[in-house]
Coordinates of C-alpha atoms in Angstrom, one line a residue:
Chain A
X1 CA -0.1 -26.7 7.1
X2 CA -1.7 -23.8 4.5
X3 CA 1.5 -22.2 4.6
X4 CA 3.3 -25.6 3.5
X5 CA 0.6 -26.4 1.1
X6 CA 1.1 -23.0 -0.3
X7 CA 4.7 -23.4 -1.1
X8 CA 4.2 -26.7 -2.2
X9 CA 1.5 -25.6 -4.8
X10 CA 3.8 -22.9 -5.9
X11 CA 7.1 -25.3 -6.6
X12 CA 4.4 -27.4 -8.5
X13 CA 3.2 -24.9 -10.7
X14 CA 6.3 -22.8 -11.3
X15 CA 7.8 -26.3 -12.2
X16 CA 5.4 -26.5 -14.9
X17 CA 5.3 -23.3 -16.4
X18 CA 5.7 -23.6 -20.0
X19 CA 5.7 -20.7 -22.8
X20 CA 3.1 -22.1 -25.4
X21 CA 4.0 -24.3 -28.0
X22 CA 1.3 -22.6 -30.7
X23 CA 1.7 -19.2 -31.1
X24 CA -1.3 -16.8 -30.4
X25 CA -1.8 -16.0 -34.2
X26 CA -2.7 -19.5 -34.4
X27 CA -4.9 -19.7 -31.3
X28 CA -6.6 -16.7 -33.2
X29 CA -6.7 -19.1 -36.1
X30 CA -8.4 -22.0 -35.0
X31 CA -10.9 -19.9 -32.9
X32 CA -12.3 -17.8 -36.1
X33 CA -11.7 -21.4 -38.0
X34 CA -14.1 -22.5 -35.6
X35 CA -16.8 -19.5 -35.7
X36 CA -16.7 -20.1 -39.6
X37 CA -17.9 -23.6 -39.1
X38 CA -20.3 -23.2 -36.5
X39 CA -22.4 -20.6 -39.0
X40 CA -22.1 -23.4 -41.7
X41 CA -23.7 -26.0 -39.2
X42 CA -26.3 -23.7 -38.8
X43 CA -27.1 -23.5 -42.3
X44 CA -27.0 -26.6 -43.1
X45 CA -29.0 -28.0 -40.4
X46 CA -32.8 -27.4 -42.1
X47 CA -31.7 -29.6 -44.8
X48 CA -30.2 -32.5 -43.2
X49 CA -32.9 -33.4 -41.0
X50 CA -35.2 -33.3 -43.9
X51 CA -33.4 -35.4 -45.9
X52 CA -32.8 -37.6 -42.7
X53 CA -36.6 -37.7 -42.0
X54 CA -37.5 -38.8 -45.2
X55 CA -34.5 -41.7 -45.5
X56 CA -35.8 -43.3 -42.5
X57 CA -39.5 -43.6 -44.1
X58 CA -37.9 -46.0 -46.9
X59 CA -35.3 -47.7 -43.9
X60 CA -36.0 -50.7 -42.1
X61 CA -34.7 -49.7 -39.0
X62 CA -33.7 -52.9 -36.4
X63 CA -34.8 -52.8 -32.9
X64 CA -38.0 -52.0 -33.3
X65 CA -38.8 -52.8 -30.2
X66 CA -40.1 -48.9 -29.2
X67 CA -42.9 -50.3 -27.2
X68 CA -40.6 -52.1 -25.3
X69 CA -38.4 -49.8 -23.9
X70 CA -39.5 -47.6 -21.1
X71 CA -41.1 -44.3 -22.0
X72 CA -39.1 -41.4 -23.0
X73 CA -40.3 -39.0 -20.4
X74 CA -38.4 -40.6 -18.4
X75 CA -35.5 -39.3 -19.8
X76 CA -33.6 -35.9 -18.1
X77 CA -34.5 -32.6 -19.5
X78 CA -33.5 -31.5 -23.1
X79 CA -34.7 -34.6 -25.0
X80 CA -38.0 -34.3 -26.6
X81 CA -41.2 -35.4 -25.2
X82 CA -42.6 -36.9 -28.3
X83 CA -40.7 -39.4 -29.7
X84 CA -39.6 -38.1 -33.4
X85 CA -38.0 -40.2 -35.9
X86 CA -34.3 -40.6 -35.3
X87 CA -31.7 -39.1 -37.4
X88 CA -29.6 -41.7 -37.3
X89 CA -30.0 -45.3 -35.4
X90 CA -27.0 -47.5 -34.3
X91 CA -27.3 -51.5 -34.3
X92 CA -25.1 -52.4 -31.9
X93 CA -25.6 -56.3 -32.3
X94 CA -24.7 -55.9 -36.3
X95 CA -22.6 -52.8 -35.5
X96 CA -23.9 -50.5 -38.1
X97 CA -24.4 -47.1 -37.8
X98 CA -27.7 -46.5 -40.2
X99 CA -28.2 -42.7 -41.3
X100 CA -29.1 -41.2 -44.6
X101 CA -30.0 -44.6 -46.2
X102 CA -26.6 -45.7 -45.6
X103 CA -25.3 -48.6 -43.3
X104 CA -21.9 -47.9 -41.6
X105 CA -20.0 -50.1 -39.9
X106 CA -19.0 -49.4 -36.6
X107 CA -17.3 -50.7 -33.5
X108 CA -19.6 -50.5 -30.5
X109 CA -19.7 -51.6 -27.1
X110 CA -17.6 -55.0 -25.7
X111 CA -18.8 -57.1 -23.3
X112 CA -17.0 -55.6 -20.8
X113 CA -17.4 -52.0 -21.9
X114 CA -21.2 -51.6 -23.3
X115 CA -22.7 -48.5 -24.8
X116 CA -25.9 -47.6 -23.3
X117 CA -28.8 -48.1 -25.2
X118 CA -31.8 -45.8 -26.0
X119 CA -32.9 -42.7 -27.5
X120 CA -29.7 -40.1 -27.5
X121 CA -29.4 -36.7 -28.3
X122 CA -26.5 -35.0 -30.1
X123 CA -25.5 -32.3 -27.6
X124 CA -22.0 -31.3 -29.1
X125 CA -19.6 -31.2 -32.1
X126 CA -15.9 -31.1 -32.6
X127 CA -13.8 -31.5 -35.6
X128 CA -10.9 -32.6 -34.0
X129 CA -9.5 -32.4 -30.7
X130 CA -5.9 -31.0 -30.6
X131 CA -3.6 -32.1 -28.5
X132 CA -0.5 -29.9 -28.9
X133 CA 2.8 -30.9 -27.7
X134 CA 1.0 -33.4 -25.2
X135 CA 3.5 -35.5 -22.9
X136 CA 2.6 -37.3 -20.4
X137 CA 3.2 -35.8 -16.9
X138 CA 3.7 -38.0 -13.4
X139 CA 0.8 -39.9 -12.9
X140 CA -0.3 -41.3 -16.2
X141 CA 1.8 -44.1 -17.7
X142 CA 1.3 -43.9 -21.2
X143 CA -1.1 -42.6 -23.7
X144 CA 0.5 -40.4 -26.8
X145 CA -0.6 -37.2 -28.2
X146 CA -3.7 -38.2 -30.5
X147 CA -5.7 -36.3 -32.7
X148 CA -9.7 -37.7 -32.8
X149 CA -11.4 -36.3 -35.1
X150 CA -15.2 -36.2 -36.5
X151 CA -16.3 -36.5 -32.9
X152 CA -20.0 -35.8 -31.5
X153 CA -21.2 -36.5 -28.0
X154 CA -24.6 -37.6 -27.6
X155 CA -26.5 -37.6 -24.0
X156 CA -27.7 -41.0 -23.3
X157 CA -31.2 -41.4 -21.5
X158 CA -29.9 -42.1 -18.5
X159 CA -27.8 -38.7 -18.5
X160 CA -24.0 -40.2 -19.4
X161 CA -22.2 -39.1 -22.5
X162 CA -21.3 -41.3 -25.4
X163 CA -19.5 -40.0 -28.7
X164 CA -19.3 -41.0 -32.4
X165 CA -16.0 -40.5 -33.5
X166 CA -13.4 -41.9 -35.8
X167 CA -10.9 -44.2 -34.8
X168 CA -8.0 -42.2 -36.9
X169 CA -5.5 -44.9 -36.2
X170 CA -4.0 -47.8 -38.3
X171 CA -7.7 -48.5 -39.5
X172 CA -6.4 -51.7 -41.4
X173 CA -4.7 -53.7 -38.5
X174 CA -6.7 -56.0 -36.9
X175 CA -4.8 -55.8 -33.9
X176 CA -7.0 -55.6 -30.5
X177 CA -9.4 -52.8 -30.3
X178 CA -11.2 -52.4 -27.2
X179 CA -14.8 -51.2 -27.5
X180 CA -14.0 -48.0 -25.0
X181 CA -17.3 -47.9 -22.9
X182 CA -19.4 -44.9 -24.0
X183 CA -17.2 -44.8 -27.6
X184 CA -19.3 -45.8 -31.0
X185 CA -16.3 -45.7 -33.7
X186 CA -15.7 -45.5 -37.5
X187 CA -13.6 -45.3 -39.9
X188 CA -13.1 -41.8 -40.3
X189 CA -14.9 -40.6 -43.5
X190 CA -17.9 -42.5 -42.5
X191 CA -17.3 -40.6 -38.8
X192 CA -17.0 -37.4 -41.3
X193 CA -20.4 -38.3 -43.0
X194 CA -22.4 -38.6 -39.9
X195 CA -20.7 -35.6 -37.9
X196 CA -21.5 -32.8 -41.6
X197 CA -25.2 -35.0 -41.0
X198 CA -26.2 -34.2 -37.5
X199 CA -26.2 -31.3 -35.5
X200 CA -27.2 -30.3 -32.0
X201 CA -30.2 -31.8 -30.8
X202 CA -30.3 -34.6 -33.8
X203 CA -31.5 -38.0 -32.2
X204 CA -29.8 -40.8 -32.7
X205 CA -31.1 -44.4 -31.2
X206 CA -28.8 -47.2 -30.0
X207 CA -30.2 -50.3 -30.1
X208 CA -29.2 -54.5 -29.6
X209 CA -25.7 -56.2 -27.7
X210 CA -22.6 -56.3 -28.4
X211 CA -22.1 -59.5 -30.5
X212 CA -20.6 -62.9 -29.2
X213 CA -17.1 -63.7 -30.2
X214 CA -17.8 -66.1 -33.1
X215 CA -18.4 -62.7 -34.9
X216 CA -14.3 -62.2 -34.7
X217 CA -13.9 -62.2 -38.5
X218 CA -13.2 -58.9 -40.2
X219 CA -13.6 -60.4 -43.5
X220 CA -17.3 -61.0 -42.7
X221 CA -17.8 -57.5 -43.0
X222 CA -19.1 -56.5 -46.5
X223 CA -17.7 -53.2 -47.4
X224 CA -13.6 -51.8 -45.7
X225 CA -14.9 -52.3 -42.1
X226 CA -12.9 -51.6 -39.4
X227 CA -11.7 -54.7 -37.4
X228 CA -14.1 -55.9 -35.7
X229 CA -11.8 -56.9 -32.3
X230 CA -13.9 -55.6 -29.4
X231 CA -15.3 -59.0 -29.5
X232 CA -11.9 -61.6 -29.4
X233 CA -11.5 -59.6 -26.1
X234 CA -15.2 -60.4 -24.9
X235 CA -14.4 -63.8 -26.0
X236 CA -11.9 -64.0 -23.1
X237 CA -13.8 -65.2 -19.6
X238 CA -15.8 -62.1 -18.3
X239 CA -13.4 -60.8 -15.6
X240 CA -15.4 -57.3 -14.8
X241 CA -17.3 -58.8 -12.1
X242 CA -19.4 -55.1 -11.9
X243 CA -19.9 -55.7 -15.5
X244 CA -23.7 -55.0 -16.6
X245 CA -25.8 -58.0 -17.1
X246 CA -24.9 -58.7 -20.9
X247 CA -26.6 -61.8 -21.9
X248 CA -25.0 -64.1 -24.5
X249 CA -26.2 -62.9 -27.9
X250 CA -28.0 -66.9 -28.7
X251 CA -30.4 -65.7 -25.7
X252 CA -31.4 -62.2 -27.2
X253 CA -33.2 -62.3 -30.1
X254 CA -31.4 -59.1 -32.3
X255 CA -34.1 -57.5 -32.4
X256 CA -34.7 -56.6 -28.7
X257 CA -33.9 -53.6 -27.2
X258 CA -31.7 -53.9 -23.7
X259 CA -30.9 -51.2 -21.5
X260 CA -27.5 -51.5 -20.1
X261 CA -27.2 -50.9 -16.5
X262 CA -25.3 -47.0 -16.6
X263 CA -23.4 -47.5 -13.7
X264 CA -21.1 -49.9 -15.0
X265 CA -20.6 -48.2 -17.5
X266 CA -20.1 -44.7 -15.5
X267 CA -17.1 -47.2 -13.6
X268 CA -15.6 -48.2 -16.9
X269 CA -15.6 -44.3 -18.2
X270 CA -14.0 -42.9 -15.5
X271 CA -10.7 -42.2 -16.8
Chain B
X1 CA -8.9 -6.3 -27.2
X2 CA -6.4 -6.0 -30.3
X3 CA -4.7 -9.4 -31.7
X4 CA -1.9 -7.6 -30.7
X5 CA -3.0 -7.1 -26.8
X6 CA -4.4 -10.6 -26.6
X7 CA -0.8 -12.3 -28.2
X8 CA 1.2 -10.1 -25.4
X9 CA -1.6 -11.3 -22.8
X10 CA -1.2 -15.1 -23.9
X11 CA 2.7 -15.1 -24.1
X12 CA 2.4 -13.5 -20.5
X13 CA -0.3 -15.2 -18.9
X14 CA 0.1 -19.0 -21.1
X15 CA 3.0 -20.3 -18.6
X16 CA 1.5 -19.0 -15.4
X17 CA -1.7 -20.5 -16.4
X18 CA 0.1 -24.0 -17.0
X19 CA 1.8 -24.3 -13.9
X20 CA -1.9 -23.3 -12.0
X21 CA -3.5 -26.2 -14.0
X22 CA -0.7 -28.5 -13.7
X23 CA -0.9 -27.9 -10.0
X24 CA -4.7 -28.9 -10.1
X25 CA -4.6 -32.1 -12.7
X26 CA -1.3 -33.0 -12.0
X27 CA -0.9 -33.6 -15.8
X28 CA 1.6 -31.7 -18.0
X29 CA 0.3 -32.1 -21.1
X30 CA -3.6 -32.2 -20.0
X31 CA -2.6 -28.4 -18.5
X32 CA -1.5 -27.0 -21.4
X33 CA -3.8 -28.7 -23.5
X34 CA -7.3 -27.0 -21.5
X35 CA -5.9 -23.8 -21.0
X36 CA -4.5 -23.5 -25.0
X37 CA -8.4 -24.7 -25.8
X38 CA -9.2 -21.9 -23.2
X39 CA -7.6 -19.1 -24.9
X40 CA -8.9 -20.1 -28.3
X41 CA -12.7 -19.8 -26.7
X42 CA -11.7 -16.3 -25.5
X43 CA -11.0 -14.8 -28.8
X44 CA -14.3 -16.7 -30.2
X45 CA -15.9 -15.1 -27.7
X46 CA -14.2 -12.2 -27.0
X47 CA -16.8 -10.3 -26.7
X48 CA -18.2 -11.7 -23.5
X49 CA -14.4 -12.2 -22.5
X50 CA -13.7 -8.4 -22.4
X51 CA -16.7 -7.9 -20.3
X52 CA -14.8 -9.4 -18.1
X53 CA -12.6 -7.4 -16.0
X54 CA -10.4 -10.2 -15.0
X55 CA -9.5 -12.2 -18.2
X56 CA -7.3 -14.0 -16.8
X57 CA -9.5 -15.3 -14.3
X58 CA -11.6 -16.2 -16.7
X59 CA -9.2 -18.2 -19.0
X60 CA -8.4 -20.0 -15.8
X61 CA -12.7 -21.1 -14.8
X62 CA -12.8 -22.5 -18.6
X63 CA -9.5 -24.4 -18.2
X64 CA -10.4 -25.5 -15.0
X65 CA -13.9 -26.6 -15.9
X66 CA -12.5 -28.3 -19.4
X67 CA -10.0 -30.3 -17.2
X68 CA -13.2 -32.0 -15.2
X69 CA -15.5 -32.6 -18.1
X70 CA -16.3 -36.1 -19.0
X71 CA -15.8 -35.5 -22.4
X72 CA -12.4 -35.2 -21.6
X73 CA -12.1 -37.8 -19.4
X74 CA -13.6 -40.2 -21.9
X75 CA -11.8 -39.4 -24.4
X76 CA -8.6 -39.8 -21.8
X77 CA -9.8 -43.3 -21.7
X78 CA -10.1 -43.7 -25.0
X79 CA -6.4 -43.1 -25.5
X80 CA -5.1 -44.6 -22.8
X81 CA -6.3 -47.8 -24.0
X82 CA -5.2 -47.7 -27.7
X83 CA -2.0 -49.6 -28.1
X84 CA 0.4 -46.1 -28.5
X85 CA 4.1 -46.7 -27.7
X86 CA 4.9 -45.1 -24.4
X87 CA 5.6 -41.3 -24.9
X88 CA 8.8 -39.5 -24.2
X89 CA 8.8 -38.3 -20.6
X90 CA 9.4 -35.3 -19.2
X91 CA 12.5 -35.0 -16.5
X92 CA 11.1 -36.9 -13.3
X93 CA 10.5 -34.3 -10.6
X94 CA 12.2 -34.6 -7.3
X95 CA 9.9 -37.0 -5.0
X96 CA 8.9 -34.5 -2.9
X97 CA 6.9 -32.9 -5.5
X98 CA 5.7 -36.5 -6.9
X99 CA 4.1 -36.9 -3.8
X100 CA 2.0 -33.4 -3.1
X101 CA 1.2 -34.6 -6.9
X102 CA -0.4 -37.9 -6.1
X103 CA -1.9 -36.8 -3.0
X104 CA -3.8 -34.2 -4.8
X105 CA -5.3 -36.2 -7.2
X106 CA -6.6 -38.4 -5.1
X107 CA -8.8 -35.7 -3.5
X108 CA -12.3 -34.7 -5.0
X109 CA -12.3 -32.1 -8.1
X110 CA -14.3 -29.6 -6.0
X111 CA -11.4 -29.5 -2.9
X112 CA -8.6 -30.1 -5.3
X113 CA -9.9 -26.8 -7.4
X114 CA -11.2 -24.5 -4.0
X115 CA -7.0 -25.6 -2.5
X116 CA -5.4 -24.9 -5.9
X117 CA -7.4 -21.5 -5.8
X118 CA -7.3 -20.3 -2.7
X119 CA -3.5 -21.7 -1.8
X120 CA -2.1 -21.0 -5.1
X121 CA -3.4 -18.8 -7.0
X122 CA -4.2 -16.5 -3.4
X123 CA -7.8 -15.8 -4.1
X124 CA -9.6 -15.0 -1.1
X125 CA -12.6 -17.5 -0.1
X126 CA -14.9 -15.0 -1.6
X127 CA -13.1 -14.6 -4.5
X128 CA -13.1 -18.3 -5.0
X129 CA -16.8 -18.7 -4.1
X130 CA -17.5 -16.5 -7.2
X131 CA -15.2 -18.3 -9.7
X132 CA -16.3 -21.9 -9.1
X133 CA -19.9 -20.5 -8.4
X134 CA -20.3 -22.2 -5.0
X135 CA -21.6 -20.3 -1.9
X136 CA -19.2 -19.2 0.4
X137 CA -19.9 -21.8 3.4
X138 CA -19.1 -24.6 0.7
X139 CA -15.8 -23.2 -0.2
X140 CA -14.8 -22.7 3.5
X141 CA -16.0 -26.7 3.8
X142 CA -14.3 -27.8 0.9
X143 CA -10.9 -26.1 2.1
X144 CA -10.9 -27.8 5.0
X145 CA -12.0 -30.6 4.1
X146 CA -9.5 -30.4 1.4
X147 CA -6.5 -30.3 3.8
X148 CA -7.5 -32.9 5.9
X149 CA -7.6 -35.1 3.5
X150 CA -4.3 -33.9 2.4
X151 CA -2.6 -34.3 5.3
X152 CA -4.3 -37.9 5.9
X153 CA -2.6 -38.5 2.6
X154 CA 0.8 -37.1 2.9
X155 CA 0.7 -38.7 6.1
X156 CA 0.4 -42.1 5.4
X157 CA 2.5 -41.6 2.8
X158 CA 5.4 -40.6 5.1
X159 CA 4.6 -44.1 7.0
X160 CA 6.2 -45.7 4.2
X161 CA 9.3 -43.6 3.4
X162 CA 11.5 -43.1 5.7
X163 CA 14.3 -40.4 3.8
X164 CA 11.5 -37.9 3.0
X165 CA 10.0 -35.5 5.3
X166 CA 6.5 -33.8 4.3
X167 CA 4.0 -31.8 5.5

């Protein structure tokens, strides 16, 4: 059988052996692109949280329900011990993002796709993710070569990753978006606001539901929001039977604090 | 490392690199994807990289270990569910290949990578033990383990075609 396997493994890879489609001068490129901004993170860091620190003195923050939630030492090693103020806080029952003394909208979390709630620290930065030439090979069925940019991936308190990010497609339709599980989105220069605001190791709290489907109108929102459609598709009868106990919105008062079960949405991640 | 030397390393090692991650994600664009975002780490950090004595080995561990990550996975996800027209394909390949493609997959990262290593790419269990960082029992369970669940798959595969014969 090894010697089959071997041969098979061989046709497979020498059918896919491509020359690059970027040439190594740019490769070179992007990497000392990257080096450059990693320095100017680091210089800039002092002053952002200090400016965030003393925004969130003057902002009413939702949620406040910290006595509530279970104690942060629970949470893996790397987040803090003593709870700091957060950089930025995310209400995911008015779908804000709040940072800086500003309130940006956001799309967070579905019914059938929640974002995990708690205390959540920034663990990584990207500009944009490149996806060069990208087609799709045999097993995936669709998906196109997309470009995400402003993204930042937080660890959650119960260890799984979520990101801020911008959507960076046809921000106007209002076409269904689904809240992807573990994905807190916005229009992308509010997602470039947050990601020049927080760096490594900035905390950023998640806190309240996703909101019921009578919140389905975009025109609600006050300022160029982006479409608010995780929820027509939560309106649609629960079918994830493994989804985490979401209770309607008229039974949580917006200020509570719930912990979504992770493992649902570990299952719902899991590409 | 000049630019030159690394631009003649990535023109040389850049399609041998795809095929070996194609063969482990079974993805063509994912594969060229983690090992172009390899290379770009290894002139960032190319000091550490020259260290190494065996850069492309190391090209391959990143690649490898970006293909797994959840981050990538997520954002995977994230794509696949956006409303994007359906992409150009590449040329089908022949069934037998489709096959050994979809069986792969379906087996755990940690087999999937020790087979792909060992099988493929012809490092020897040691050698693979000290790429993937994994004590050597674990590799020699993992390969095993790895073609036996292999075979299950191509087997009951085979059960259901009747023109192909595999292994």
């Amino acid at each position: 059988m090894s010697d089959d396997l071997a041969r098979g493994l061989r046709q497979l890879a020498k059918s896919a052996e491509a020359p690059p489609t970027v040439p190594g001068a740019e490769v070179r490129r992007i990497a000392v692109r990257r080096r450059r901004r990693r320095r100017t993170t680091a210089v800039a860091a002092g002053g952002t949280v200090a400016a965030a620190l003393a925004a969130l003195l003057t902002v009413n923050l939702t949620g406040g329900g910290t006595d509530d939630r279970p104690a942060p030492a629970a949470s893996p090693a790397g987040t803090p011990a003593t709870p700091a103020p957060a950089d930025a806080t995310v209400d995911v029952s008015r779908q804000v993002l709040v940072i800086d003394g500003r309130e940006l909208p956001v799309s967070a979390g579905s019914k059938d796709a929640p974002t995990p709630s708690g205390r959540m620290t920034v663990t990584g930065k990207k500009s944009a993710t490149p996806a060069p030439g990208e087609d799709l090979g045999v097993a995936d069925a669709r998906a196109d070569a997309v470009k995400i940019p402003w993204v930042i991936s937080l660890r959650a308190p119960d260890g799984s990753t979520v990101f801020i990010g911008a959507r960076g497609y046809d921000e106007k339709a209002p076409g269904d978006y689904l809240g992807a599980p573990g994905w807190i989105s916005l229009r992308s220069d509010d997602a470039r606001w947050v990601y020049e605001r927080l760096v490594e190791g900035s905390v950023v709290e998640v806190t309240g539901t996703a909101p019921t489907p009578d919140r389905a109108s975009p025109s609600a929102r006050p300022s160029t929001a982006p479409s608010l459609v995780a929820t027509p598709t939560a309106a649609e009868a629960p079918t994830a039977a493994e989804a985490p106990a979401q209770v309607p919105a008229e039974t949580v008062t917006p200020s509570a604090v719930v912990r979504t079960e992770p493992s649902g949405l570990r299952e719902a991640g899991r590409g | 490392m000049t630019e030159e030397e690394f631009d003649a390393f990535y023109a040389s090692a850049f399609p041998r690199l795809t095929g070996q991650l194609y063969a482990f994600t079974g993805d063509h664009g994912e594969a060229q994807d983690v090992v172009q975002e390899a290379f770009v780490r290894a002139w960032d950090r190319r000091r550490d990289f020259l260290v190494d004595e065996a850069p492309e080995a190391w090209i391959r561990t990143v690649a490898m270990r970006l293909a797994v990550s959840r981050w990538r996975r997520a954002r995977r996800w994230l794509e696949l569910v956006r409303r994007t027209p359906p992409p150009q394909h590449t040329p089908g390949p022949d069934p037998e290949r489709a096959v050994l493609v979809a069986a792969l997959r379906k087996l755990p990262d940690a087999q999937r990578r020790a087979l792909v290593l060992h099988h493929l790419c012809d490092l020897s269990v040691e050698q693979v033990a000290s790429e993937t960082g994994a004590p050597v029992g674990t590799v020699k369970a993992r390969l095993s383990r790895g073609r036996a669940a292999l075979a299950r798959e191509l087997a009951a595969g085979e059960g259901e075609r009747e023109d192909h014969r595999v292994r």
